[in-house]
mmCIF file of N, CA and C in Angstrom:
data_model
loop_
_atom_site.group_PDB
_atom_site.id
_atom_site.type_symbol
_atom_site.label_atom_id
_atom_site.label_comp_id
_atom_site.label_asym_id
_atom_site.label_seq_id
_atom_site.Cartn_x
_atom_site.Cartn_y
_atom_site.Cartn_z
ATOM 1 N N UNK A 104 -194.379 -167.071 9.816
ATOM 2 C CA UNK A 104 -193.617 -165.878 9.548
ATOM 3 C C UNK A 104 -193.855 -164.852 10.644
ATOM 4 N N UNK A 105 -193.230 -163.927 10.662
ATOM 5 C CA UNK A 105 -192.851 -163.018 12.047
ATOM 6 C C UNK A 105 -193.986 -161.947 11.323
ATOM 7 N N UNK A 106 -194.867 -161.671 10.549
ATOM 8 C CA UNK A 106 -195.787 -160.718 10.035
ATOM 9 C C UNK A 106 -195.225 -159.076 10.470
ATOM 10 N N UNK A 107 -193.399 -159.274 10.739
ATOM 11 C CA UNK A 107 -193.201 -157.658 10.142
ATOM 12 C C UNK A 107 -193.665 -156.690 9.196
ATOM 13 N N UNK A 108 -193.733 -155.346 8.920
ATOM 14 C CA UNK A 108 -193.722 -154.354 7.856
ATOM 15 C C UNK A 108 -192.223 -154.824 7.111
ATOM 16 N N UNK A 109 -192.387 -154.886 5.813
ATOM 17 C CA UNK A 109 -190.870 -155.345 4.991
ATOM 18 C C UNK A 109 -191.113 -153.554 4.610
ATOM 19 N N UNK A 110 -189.576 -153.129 4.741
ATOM 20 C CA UNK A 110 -189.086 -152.069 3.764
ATOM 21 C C UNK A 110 -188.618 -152.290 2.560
ATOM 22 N N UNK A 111 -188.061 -151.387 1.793
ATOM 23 C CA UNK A 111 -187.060 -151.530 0.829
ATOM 24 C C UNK A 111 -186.190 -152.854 0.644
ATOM 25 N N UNK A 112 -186.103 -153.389 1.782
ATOM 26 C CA UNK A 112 -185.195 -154.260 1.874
ATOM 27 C C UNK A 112 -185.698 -156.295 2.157
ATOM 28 N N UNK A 113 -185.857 -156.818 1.889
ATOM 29 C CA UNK A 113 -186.067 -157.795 1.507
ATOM 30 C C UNK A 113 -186.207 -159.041 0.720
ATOM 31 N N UNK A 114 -186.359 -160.320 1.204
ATOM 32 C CA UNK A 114 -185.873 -161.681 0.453
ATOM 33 C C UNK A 114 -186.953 -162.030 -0.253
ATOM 34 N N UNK A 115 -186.868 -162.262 -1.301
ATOM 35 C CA UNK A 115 -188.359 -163.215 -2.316
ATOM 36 C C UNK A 115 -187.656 -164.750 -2.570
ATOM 37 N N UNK A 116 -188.534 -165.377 -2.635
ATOM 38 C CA UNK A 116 -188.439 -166.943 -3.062
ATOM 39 C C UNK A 116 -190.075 -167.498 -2.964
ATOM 40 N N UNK A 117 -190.094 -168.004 -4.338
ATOM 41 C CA UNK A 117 -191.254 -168.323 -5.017
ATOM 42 C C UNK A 117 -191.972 -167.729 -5.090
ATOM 43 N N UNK A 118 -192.146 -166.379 -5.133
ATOM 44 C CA UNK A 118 -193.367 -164.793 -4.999
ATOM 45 C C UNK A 118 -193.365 -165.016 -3.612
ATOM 46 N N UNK A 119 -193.042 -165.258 -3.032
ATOM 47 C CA UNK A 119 -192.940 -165.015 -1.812
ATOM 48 C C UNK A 119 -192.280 -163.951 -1.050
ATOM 49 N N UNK A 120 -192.591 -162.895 -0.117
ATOM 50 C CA UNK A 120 -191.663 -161.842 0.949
ATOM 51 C C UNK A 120 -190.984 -162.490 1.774
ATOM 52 N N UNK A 121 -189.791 -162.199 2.338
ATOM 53 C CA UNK A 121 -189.579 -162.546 3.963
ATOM 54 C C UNK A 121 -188.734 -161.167 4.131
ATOM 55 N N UNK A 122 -188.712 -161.200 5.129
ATOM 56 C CA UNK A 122 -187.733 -160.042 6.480
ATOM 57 C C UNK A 122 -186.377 -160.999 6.423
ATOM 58 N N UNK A 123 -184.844 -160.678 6.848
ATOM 59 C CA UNK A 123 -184.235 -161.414 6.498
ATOM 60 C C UNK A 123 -184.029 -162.676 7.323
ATOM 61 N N UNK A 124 -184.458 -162.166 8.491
ATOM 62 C CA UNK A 124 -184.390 -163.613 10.127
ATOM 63 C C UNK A 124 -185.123 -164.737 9.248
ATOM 64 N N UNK A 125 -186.284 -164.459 8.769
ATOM 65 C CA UNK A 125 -187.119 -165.314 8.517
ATOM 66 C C UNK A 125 -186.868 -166.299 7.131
ATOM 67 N N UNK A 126 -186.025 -165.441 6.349
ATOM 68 C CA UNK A 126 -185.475 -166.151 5.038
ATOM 69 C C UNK A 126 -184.422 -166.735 5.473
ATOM 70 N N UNK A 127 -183.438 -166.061 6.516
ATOM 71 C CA UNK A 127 -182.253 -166.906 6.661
ATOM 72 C C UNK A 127 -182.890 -168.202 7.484
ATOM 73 N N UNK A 128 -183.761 -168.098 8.148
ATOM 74 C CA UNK A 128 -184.574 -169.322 8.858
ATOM 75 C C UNK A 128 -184.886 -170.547 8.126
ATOM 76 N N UNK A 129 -185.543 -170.134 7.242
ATOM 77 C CA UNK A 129 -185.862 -171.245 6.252
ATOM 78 C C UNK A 129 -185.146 -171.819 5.629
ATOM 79 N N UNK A 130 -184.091 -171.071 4.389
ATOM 80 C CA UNK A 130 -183.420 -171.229 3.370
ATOM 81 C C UNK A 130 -182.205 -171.282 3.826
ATOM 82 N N UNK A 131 -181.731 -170.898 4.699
ATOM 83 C CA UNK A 131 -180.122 -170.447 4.569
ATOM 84 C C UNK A 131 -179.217 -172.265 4.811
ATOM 85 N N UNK A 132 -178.763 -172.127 3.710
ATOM 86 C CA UNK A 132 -177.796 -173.122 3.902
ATOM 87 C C UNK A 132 -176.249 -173.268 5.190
ATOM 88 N N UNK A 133 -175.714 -174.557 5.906
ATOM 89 C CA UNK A 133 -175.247 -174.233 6.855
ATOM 90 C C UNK A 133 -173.971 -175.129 6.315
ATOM 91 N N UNK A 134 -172.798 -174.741 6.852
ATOM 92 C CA UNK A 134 -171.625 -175.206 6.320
ATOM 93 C C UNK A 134 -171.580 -176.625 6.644
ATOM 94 N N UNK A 135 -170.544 -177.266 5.574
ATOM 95 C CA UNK A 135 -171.165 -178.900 6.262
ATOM 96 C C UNK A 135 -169.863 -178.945 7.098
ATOM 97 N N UNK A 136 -169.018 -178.525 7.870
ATOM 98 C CA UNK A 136 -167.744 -178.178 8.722
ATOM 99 C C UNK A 136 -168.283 -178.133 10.183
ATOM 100 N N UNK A 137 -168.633 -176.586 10.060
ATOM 101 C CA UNK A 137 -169.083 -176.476 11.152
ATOM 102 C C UNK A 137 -170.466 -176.211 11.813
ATOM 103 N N UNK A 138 -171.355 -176.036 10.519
ATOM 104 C CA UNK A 138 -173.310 -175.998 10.641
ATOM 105 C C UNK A 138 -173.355 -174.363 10.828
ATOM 106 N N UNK A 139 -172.038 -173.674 10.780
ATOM 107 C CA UNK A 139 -172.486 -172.219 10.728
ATOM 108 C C UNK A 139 -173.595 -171.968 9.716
ATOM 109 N N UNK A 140 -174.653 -171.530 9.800
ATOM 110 C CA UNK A 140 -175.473 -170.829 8.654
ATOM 111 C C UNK A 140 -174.435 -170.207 7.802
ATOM 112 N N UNK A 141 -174.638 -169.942 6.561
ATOM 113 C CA UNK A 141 -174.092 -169.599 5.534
ATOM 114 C C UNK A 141 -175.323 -168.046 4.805
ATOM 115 N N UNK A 142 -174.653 -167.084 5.132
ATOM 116 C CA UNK A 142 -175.696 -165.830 5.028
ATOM 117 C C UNK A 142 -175.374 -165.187 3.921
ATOM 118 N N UNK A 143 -174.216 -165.123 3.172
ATOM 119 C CA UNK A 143 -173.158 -164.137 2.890
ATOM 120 C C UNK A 143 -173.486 -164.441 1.133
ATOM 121 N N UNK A 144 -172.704 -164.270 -0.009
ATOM 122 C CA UNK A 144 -172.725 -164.854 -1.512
ATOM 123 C C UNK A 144 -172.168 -166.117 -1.264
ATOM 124 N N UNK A 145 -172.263 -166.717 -2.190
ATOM 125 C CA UNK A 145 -172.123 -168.343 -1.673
ATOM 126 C C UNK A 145 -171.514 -168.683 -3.107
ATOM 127 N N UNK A 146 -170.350 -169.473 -2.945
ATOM 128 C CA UNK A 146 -169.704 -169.685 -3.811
ATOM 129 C C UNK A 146 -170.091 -171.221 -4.134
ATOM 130 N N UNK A 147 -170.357 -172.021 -5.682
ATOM 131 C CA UNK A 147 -170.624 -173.149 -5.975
ATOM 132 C C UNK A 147 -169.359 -174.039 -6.621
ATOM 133 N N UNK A 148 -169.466 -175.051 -6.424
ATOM 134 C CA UNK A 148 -168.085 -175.839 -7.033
ATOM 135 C C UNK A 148 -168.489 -176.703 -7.533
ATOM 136 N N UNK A 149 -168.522 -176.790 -8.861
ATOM 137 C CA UNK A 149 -169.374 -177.937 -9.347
ATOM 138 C C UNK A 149 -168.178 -178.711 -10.386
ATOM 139 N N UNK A 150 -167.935 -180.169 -10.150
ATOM 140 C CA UNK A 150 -166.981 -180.773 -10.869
ATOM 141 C C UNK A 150 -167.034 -181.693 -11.565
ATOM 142 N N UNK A 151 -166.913 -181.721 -12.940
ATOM 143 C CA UNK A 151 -167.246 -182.337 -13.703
ATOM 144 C C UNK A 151 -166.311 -183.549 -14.391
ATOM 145 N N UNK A 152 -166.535 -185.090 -14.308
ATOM 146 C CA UNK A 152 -166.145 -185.570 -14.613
ATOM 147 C C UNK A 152 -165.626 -185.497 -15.853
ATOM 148 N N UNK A 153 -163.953 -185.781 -16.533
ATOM 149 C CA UNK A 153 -163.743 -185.674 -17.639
ATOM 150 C C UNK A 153 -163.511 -184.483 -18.610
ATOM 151 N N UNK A 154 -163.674 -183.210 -17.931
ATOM 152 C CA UNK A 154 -164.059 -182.031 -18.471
ATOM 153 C C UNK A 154 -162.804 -181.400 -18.749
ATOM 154 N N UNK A 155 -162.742 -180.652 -19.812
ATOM 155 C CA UNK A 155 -161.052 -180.009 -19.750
ATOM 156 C C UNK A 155 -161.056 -178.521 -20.277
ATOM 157 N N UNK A 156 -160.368 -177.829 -19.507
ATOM 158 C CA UNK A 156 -160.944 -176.739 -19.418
ATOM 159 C C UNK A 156 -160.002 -176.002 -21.390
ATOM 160 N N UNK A 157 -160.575 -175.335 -21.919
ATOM 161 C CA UNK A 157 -160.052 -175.109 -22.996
ATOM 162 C C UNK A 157 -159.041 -173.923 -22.914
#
């Protein structure tokens, strides 16, 4: 980890701190298109066999 001062502003995962370079480093998922990192809200699509929507 980059042992910045975190402000107000920062990422947790597992009780864990990060600064955001360092969370998007680790975690950040990357498009499977073009491998852009994916930084932003992240939308899920999950499809379920058989399912009908009521």
């Amino acid at each position: 980890m980059c042992k910045k001062t975190l402000s107000t502003w920062y990422y947790e995962r597992d009780r864990r701190l990060f600064c955001r370079e360092d969370y998007f480093r680790k975690f950040a998922q990357g498009c499977h298109g073009c491998a852009y990192l994916i930084t932003g809200p992240v939308m899920v699509s999950i499809i379920f066999a058989g399912c009908k929507a009521s």
